Amino acid sequence: MAFASGSLVALSGCSVERALWGADGARVIDTTEQLIAAASSGEQDSLVCEDSAADLGDAQVWDGLGAGEPEQFDPASSVDRPGLDASWRVNLEETGAGGNSGQKVPTDVFYRETGTGTGTDLCVADVIWQTVSVR
């Protein structure tokens, strides 16, 4: 039991995301939470890459979403976004009531490293949308 207590004390000094996903994964999750907040208020364009054609849709569809699991993106092996200039992918999870059947909702966000150093060094390269199907 001493090990479990010591582990909890060690984790309390850092974020859970950082412990689970490392510094880069935690950065992707943080940026995704910023995107969701910005998109929910209609200000999502501030996080989109300059050359991106990503469709961020209407603000209300972002309400009730949260960042899921980040993963490094490999455009060479991607089935749904082959060749996309992105380095990270994160799925979006419902934290609220969810969408209505037939409604299109964002399910995945792709990020590109920008290296601009303006508070975040990730920008939105693309978004996957899917239609909600409730049975």
Short mmCIF file of N, CA and C in Angstrom, two decimals:
data_model
loop_
_atom_site.label_atom_id
_atom_site.label_comp_id
_atom_site.label_asym_id
_atom_site.label_seq_id
_atom_site.Cartn_x
_atom_site.Cartn_y
_atom_site.Cartn_z
N MET A 1 0.82 -1.20 0.00
CA MET A 1 0.00 0.00 0.00
C MET A 1 0.86 1.25 0.00
N ALA A 2 2.06 1.18 0.50
CA ALA A 2 2.95 2.34 0.50
C ALA A 2 3.28 2.77 -0.92
N PHE A 3 3.41 1.80 -1.83
CA PHE A 3 3.70 2.14 -3.22
C PHE A 3 2.56 2.94 -3.85
N ALA A 4 1.33 2.51 -3.61
CA ALA A 4 0.17 3.20 -4.18
C ALA A 4 0.09 4.63 -3.64
N SER A 5 0.32 4.81 -2.38
CA SER A 5 0.27 6.15 -1.80
C SER A 5 1.37 7.02 -2.37
N GLY A 6 2.55 6.47 -2.52
CA GLY A 6 3.67 7.21 -3.09
C GLY A 6 3.42 7.59 -4.53
N SER A 7 2.77 6.72 -5.28
CA SER A 7 2.46 7.01 -6.68
C SER A 7 1.47 8.15 -6.79
N LEU A 8 0.47 8.17 -5.92
CA LEU A 8 -0.51 9.25 -5.96
C LEU A 8 0.13 10.58 -5.61
N VAL A 9 1.05 10.58 -4.67
CA VAL A 9 1.75 11.81 -4.31
C VAL A 9 2.60 12.28 -5.48
N ALA A 10 3.26 11.36 -6.16
CA ALA A 10 4.10 11.73 -7.29
C ALA A 10 3.26 12.31 -8.43
N LEU A 11 2.07 11.76 -8.67
CA LEU A 11 1.23 12.24 -9.75
C LEU A 11 0.56 13.58 -9.42
N SER A 12 0.41 13.89 -8.16
CA SER A 12 -0.28 15.13 -7.81
C SER A 12 0.50 16.37 -8.24
N GLY A 13 1.80 16.24 -8.47
CA GLY A 13 2.60 17.38 -8.88
C GLY A 13 2.56 17.66 -10.37
N CYS A 14 1.93 16.81 -11.17
CA CYS A 14 1.84 17.04 -12.61
C CYS A 14 0.44 16.72 -13.09
N SER A 15 0.09 17.16 -14.28
CA SER A 15 -1.26 16.91 -14.78
C SER A 15 -1.42 15.44 -15.15
N VAL A 16 -2.65 14.99 -15.07
CA VAL A 16 -2.96 13.61 -15.44
C VAL A 16 -2.65 13.39 -16.92
N GLU A 17 -3.01 14.39 -17.76
CA GLU A 17 -2.74 14.27 -19.20
C GLU A 17 -1.25 14.11 -19.47
N ARG A 18 -0.45 14.88 -18.77
CA ARG A 18 1.00 14.80 -18.97
C ARG A 18 1.53 13.43 -18.54
N ALA A 19 0.98 12.90 -17.45
CA ALA A 19 1.41 11.58 -16.97
C ALA A 19 1.00 10.47 -17.94
N LEU A 20 -0.19 10.61 -18.53
CA LEU A 20 -0.68 9.58 -19.45
C LEU A 20 -0.11 9.69 -20.86
N TRP A 21 -0.03 10.93 -21.38
CA TRP A 21 0.28 11.14 -22.79
C TRP A 21 1.61 11.82 -23.04
N GLY A 22 2.33 12.19 -21.99
CA GLY A 22 3.59 12.89 -22.16
C GLY A 22 3.34 14.37 -22.42
N ALA A 23 4.41 15.14 -22.48
CA ALA A 23 4.29 16.58 -22.65
C ALA A 23 3.62 16.95 -23.98
N ASP A 24 3.97 16.27 -25.06
CA ASP A 24 3.38 16.58 -26.37
C ASP A 24 1.90 16.24 -26.41
N GLY A 25 1.54 15.08 -25.88
CA GLY A 25 0.13 14.69 -25.85
C GLY A 25 -0.70 15.63 -25.00
N ALA A 26 -0.16 16.05 -23.87
CA ALA A 26 -0.86 17.00 -23.00
C ALA A 26 -1.05 18.33 -23.72
N ARG A 27 -0.07 18.74 -24.51
CA ARG A 27 -0.17 19.97 -25.30
C ARG A 27 -1.28 19.86 -26.33
N VAL A 28 -1.43 18.70 -26.97
CA VAL A 28 -2.50 18.47 -27.94
C VAL A 28 -3.86 18.54 -27.24
N ILE A 29 -3.98 17.92 -26.08
CA ILE A 29 -5.23 17.94 -25.33
C ILE A 29 -5.57 19.37 -24.92
N ASP A 30 -4.59 20.11 -24.42
CA ASP A 30 -4.81 21.50 -24.01
C ASP A 30 -5.26 22.35 -25.21
N THR A 31 -4.60 22.19 -26.34
CA THR A 31 -4.97 22.95 -27.54
C THR A 31 -6.37 22.58 -27.99
N THR A 32 -6.74 21.31 -27.87
CA THR A 32 -8.08 20.87 -28.26
C THR A 32 -9.13 21.48 -27.35
N GLU A 33 -8.86 21.55 -26.07
CA GLU A 33 -9.79 22.19 -25.13
C GLU A 33 -9.93 23.68 -25.47
N GLN A 34 -8.82 24.32 -25.86
CA GLN A 34 -8.87 25.73 -26.29
C GLN A 34 -9.71 25.87 -27.56
N LEU A 35 -9.54 24.93 -28.50
CA LEU A 35 -10.32 24.95 -29.75
C LEU A 35 -11.80 24.79 -29.46
N ILE A 36 -12.16 23.86 -28.59
CA ILE A 36 -13.57 23.63 -28.26
C ILE A 36 -14.17 24.88 -27.63
N ALA A 37 -13.45 25.50 -26.72
CA ALA A 37 -13.94 26.74 -26.09
C ALA A 37 -14.09 27.85 -27.12
N ALA A 38 -13.11 27.99 -28.00
CA ALA A 38 -13.16 29.03 -29.04
C ALA A 38 -14.28 28.74 -30.03
N ALA A 39 -14.42 27.48 -30.44
CA ALA A 39 -15.45 27.12 -31.41
C ALA A 39 -16.84 27.28 -30.82
N SER A 40 -16.99 26.98 -29.54
CA SER A 40 -18.29 27.13 -28.89
C SER A 40 -18.73 28.58 -28.85
N SER A 41 -17.77 29.51 -28.88
CA SER A 41 -18.12 30.94 -28.86
C SER A 41 -17.99 31.58 -30.24
N GLY A 42 -17.74 30.76 -31.27
CA GLY A 42 -17.66 31.27 -32.64
C GLY A 42 -16.33 31.90 -32.99
N GLU A 43 -15.28 31.67 -32.20
CA GLU A 43 -13.97 32.28 -32.44
C GLU A 43 -12.90 31.24 -32.80
N GLN A 44 -13.32 30.17 -33.43
CA GLN A 44 -12.43 29.05 -33.72
C GLN A 44 -11.37 29.34 -34.78
N ASP A 45 -11.58 30.33 -35.61
CA ASP A 45 -10.64 30.60 -36.70
C ASP A 45 -9.24 30.97 -36.22
N SER A 46 -9.12 31.41 -34.98
CA SER A 46 -7.82 31.82 -34.45
C SER A 46 -6.85 30.64 -34.34
N LEU A 47 -7.35 29.42 -34.32
CA LEU A 47 -6.49 28.24 -34.17
C LEU A 47 -6.30 27.45 -35.47
N VAL A 48 -6.88 27.93 -36.57
CA VAL A 48 -6.81 27.22 -37.84
C VAL A 48 -5.55 27.63 -38.60
N CYS A 49 -4.86 26.66 -39.20
CA CYS A 49 -3.68 26.93 -40.01
C CYS A 49 -4.07 27.84 -41.18
N GLU A 50 -3.17 28.73 -41.56
CA GLU A 50 -3.44 29.70 -42.63
C GLU A 50 -3.89 29.05 -43.93
N ASP A 51 -3.28 27.92 -44.29
CA ASP A 51 -3.61 27.28 -45.56
C ASP A 51 -4.63 26.15 -45.43
N SER A 52 -5.25 26.04 -44.27
CA SER A 52 -6.21 24.97 -44.02
C SER A 52 -7.58 25.31 -44.59
N ALA A 53 -8.25 24.29 -45.10
CA ALA A 53 -9.63 24.44 -45.56
C ALA A 53 -10.57 23.74 -44.57
N ALA A 54 -10.11 23.56 -43.33
CA ALA A 54 -10.90 22.86 -42.32
C ALA A 54 -12.24 23.54 -42.10
N ASP A 55 -13.29 22.74 -42.08
CA ASP A 55 -14.64 23.22 -41.81
C ASP A 55 -14.89 23.05 -40.32
N LEU A 56 -15.09 24.16 -39.60
CA LEU A 56 -15.34 24.08 -38.17
C LEU A 56 -16.82 24.22 -37.83
N GLY A 57 -17.65 24.39 -38.82
CA GLY A 57 -19.10 24.37 -38.63
C GLY A 57 -19.64 25.43 -37.70
N ASP A 58 -20.84 25.19 -37.22
CA ASP A 58 -21.52 26.12 -36.32
C ASP A 58 -21.07 25.93 -34.88
N ALA A 59 -21.09 27.01 -34.13
CA ALA A 59 -20.61 27.01 -32.75
C ALA A 59 -21.33 25.98 -31.86
N GLN A 60 -22.64 25.84 -32.00
CA GLN A 60 -23.40 24.99 -31.08
C GLN A 60 -23.02 23.52 -31.16
N VAL A 61 -22.49 23.04 -32.28
CA VAL A 61 -22.13 21.62 -32.36
C VAL A 61 -20.90 21.27 -31.52
N TRP A 62 -20.14 22.27 -31.11
CA TRP A 62 -18.96 22.04 -30.28
C TRP A 62 -19.29 21.97 -28.79
N ASP A 63 -20.47 22.45 -28.41
CA ASP A 63 -20.89 22.38 -27.00
C ASP A 63 -20.99 20.93 -26.57
N GLY A 64 -20.46 20.62 -25.42
CA GLY A 64 -20.54 19.26 -24.89
C GLY A 64 -19.47 18.32 -25.40
N LEU A 65 -18.46 18.86 -26.12
CA LEU A 65 -17.36 18.02 -26.59
C LEU A 65 -16.13 18.21 -25.70
N GLY A 66 -15.31 17.20 -25.65
CA GLY A 66 -14.05 17.27 -24.91
C GLY A 66 -12.97 16.57 -25.69
N ALA A 67 -11.72 16.84 -25.34
CA ALA A 67 -10.59 16.21 -26.00
C ALA A 67 -10.50 14.75 -25.60
N GLY A 68 -10.22 13.90 -26.57
CA GLY A 68 -10.04 12.48 -26.33
C GLY A 68 -8.56 12.13 -26.27
N GLU A 69 -8.20 11.07 -26.95
CA GLU A 69 -6.84 10.55 -26.91
C GLU A 69 -6.01 11.09 -28.07
N PRO A 70 -4.90 11.76 -27.77
CA PRO A 70 -4.03 12.26 -28.83
C PRO A 70 -3.12 11.15 -29.35
N GLU A 71 -2.78 11.24 -30.62
CA GLU A 71 -1.80 10.30 -31.19
C GLU A 71 -1.04 11.00 -32.30
N GLN A 72 0.19 10.61 -32.47
CA GLN A 72 0.96 11.18 -33.57
C GLN A 72 0.34 10.70 -34.87
N PHE A 73 0.30 11.58 -35.84
CA PHE A 73 -0.34 11.29 -37.12
C PHE A 73 0.69 10.99 -38.18
N ASP A 74 0.46 9.93 -38.92
CA ASP A 74 1.34 9.54 -40.02
C ASP A 74 0.55 9.64 -41.33
N PRO A 75 0.78 10.70 -42.11
CA PRO A 75 0.01 10.89 -43.34
C PRO A 75 0.24 9.77 -44.37
N ALA A 76 1.36 9.08 -44.27
CA ALA A 76 1.65 8.02 -45.24
C ALA A 76 0.79 6.78 -45.00
N SER A 77 0.37 6.55 -43.77
CA SER A 77 -0.42 5.36 -43.48
C SER A 77 -1.89 5.66 -43.16
N SER A 78 -2.28 6.92 -43.26
CA SER A 78 -3.65 7.30 -42.95
C SER A 78 -4.62 6.83 -44.02
N VAL A 79 -5.75 6.27 -43.59
CA VAL A 79 -6.78 5.82 -44.51
C VAL A 79 -7.73 6.97 -44.84
N ASP A 80 -8.09 7.77 -43.82
CA ASP A 80 -9.08 8.82 -44.04
C ASP A 80 -8.51 10.18 -44.39
N ARG A 81 -7.22 10.43 -44.16
CA ARG A 81 -6.61 11.71 -44.55
C ARG A 81 -5.19 11.48 -45.08
N PRO A 82 -5.05 10.67 -46.14
CA PRO A 82 -3.72 10.40 -46.68
C PRO A 82 -3.07 11.68 -47.20
N GLY A 83 -1.81 11.85 -46.88
CA GLY A 83 -1.05 12.99 -47.39
C GLY A 83 -1.31 14.31 -46.67
N LEU A 84 -2.17 14.33 -45.66
CA LEU A 84 -2.46 15.57 -44.95
C LEU A 84 -1.21 16.05 -44.21
N ASP A 85 -0.91 17.33 -44.33
CA ASP A 85 0.23 17.93 -43.64
C ASP A 85 -0.18 18.19 -42.19
N ALA A 86 -0.05 17.16 -41.37
CA ALA A 86 -0.40 17.24 -39.95
C ALA A 86 0.53 16.32 -39.17
N SER A 87 0.67 16.59 -37.89
CA SER A 87 1.55 15.77 -37.06
C SER A 87 0.82 15.13 -35.89
N TRP A 88 -0.39 15.60 -35.56
CA TRP A 88 -1.16 15.05 -34.44
C TRP A 88 -2.62 14.87 -34.83
N ARG A 89 -3.25 13.89 -34.19
CA ARG A 89 -4.68 13.64 -34.35
C ARG A 89 -5.25 13.39 -32.96
N VAL A 90 -6.41 13.95 -32.70
CA VAL A 90 -7.08 13.70 -31.43
C VAL A 90 -8.56 13.50 -31.71
N ASN A 91 -9.15 12.50 -31.07
CA ASN A 91 -10.58 12.30 -31.23
C ASN A 91 -11.32 13.19 -30.24
N LEU A 92 -12.56 13.51 -30.56
CA LEU A 92 -13.40 14.32 -29.70
C LEU A 92 -14.42 13.41 -29.04
N GLU A 93 -14.66 13.67 -27.76
CA GLU A 93 -15.60 12.85 -26.99
C GLU A 93 -16.75 13.70 -26.51
N GLU A 94 -17.92 13.09 -26.42
CA GLU A 94 -19.09 13.79 -25.90
C GLU A 94 -18.99 13.84 -24.38
N THR A 95 -19.17 15.04 -23.83
CA THR A 95 -19.20 15.18 -22.38
C THR A 95 -20.58 15.66 -21.93
N GLY A 96 -21.45 15.90 -22.90
CA GLY A 96 -22.79 16.41 -22.60
C GLY A 96 -23.85 15.46 -23.15
N ALA A 97 -24.94 16.03 -23.60
CA ALA A 97 -26.09 15.24 -24.06
C ALA A 97 -25.86 14.57 -25.41
N GLY A 98 -24.92 15.06 -26.21
CA GLY A 98 -24.67 14.48 -27.52
C GLY A 98 -25.54 15.11 -28.58
N GLY A 99 -25.30 14.72 -29.81
CA GLY A 99 -26.03 15.31 -30.93
C GLY A 99 -27.33 14.59 -31.21
N ASN A 100 -28.14 15.21 -32.02
CA ASN A 100 -29.40 14.61 -32.46
C ASN A 100 -29.15 13.73 -33.67
N SER A 101 -29.96 12.70 -33.83
CA SER A 101 -29.82 11.82 -34.98
C SER A 101 -29.90 12.63 -36.27
N GLY A 102 -28.97 12.39 -37.16
CA GLY A 102 -28.91 13.10 -38.43
C GLY A 102 -28.04 14.35 -38.41
N GLN A 103 -27.64 14.80 -37.22
CA GLN A 103 -26.79 15.99 -37.09
C GLN A 103 -25.33 15.63 -37.36
N LYS A 104 -24.63 16.50 -38.09
CA LYS A 104 -23.20 16.31 -38.32
C LYS A 104 -22.43 16.92 -37.17
N VAL A 105 -21.45 16.15 -36.63
CA VAL A 105 -20.63 16.61 -35.51
C VAL A 105 -19.16 16.35 -35.80
N PRO A 106 -18.27 17.18 -35.25
CA PRO A 106 -16.84 16.93 -35.42
C PRO A 106 -16.43 15.75 -34.53
N THR A 107 -15.61 14.85 -35.08
CA THR A 107 -15.19 13.67 -34.32
C THR A 107 -13.68 13.57 -34.14
N ASP A 108 -12.92 14.19 -35.02
CA ASP A 108 -11.46 14.14 -34.95
C ASP A 108 -10.89 15.48 -35.42
N VAL A 109 -9.79 15.89 -34.79
CA VAL A 109 -9.10 17.11 -35.19
C VAL A 109 -7.64 16.75 -35.49
N PHE A 110 -7.12 17.31 -36.57
CA PHE A 110 -5.72 17.12 -36.97
C PHE A 110 -4.97 18.42 -36.76
N TYR A 111 -3.78 18.34 -36.17
CA TYR A 111 -2.97 19.52 -35.90
C TYR A 111 -1.64 19.45 -36.63
N ARG A 112 -1.16 20.63 -36.99
CA ARG A 112 0.17 20.79 -37.59
C ARG A 112 1.01 21.60 -36.62
N GLU A 113 2.28 21.27 -36.51
CA GLU A 113 3.23 22.05 -35.72
C GLU A 113 3.49 23.36 -36.46
N THR A 114 3.43 24.50 -35.76
CA THR A 114 3.65 25.77 -36.43
C THR A 114 5.00 26.39 -36.10
N GLY A 115 5.49 26.17 -34.90
CA GLY A 115 6.76 26.75 -34.50
C GLY A 115 6.72 28.25 -34.34
N THR A 116 5.51 28.83 -34.22
CA THR A 116 5.40 30.28 -34.12
C THR A 116 5.65 30.79 -32.71
N GLY A 117 5.44 29.95 -31.70
CA GLY A 117 5.68 30.36 -30.33
C GLY A 117 4.71 31.42 -29.83
N THR A 118 3.48 31.43 -30.33
CA THR A 118 2.49 32.43 -29.90
C THR A 118 1.53 31.86 -28.86
N GLY A 119 2.05 31.13 -27.90
CA GLY A 119 1.19 30.54 -26.88
C GLY A 119 0.83 29.11 -27.20
N THR A 120 0.68 28.80 -28.45
CA THR A 120 0.49 27.42 -28.89
C THR A 120 1.28 27.25 -30.17
N ASP A 121 1.84 26.08 -30.33
CA ASP A 121 2.58 25.84 -31.56
C ASP A 121 1.88 24.78 -32.41
N LEU A 122 0.57 24.70 -32.26
CA LEU A 122 -0.25 23.80 -33.06
C LEU A 122 -1.35 24.61 -33.71
N CYS A 123 -1.67 24.24 -34.95
CA CYS A 123 -2.83 24.84 -35.62
C CYS A 123 -3.66 23.72 -36.22
N VAL A 124 -4.94 23.99 -36.43
CA VAL A 124 -5.86 23.00 -36.97
C VAL A 124 -5.62 22.84 -38.47
N ALA A 125 -5.27 21.62 -38.87
CA ALA A 125 -5.05 21.31 -40.28
C ALA A 125 -6.31 20.78 -40.93
N ASP A 126 -7.14 20.05 -40.16
CA ASP A 126 -8.38 19.50 -40.71
C ASP A 126 -9.24 18.96 -39.57
N VAL A 127 -10.51 18.73 -39.90
CA VAL A 127 -11.48 18.18 -38.94
C VAL A 127 -12.29 17.14 -39.67
N ILE A 128 -12.53 16.00 -39.02
CA ILE A 128 -13.44 14.98 -39.57
C ILE A 128 -14.81 15.18 -38.95
N TRP A 129 -15.83 15.15 -39.80
CA TRP A 129 -17.22 15.26 -39.37
C TRP A 129 -17.93 13.95 -39.67
N GLN A 130 -18.83 13.54 -38.78
CA GLN A 130 -19.65 12.37 -39.02
C GLN A 130 -21.08 12.68 -38.62
N THR A 131 -22.01 11.96 -39.19
CA THR A 131 -23.42 12.14 -38.90
C THR A 131 -23.81 11.26 -37.72
N VAL A 132 -24.50 11.85 -36.73
CA VAL A 132 -24.96 11.13 -35.56
C VAL A 132 -26.06 10.17 -35.99
N SER A 133 -25.93 8.94 -35.55
CA SER A 133 -26.94 7.93 -35.83
C SER A 133 -27.36 7.31 -34.50
N VAL A 134 -28.58 7.60 -34.08
CA VAL A 134 -29.11 7.07 -32.83
C VAL A 134 -30.11 5.99 -33.17
N ARG A 135 -29.91 4.84 -32.57
CA ARG A 135 -30.83 3.71 -32.83
C ARG A 135 -31.85 3.58 -31.74
#
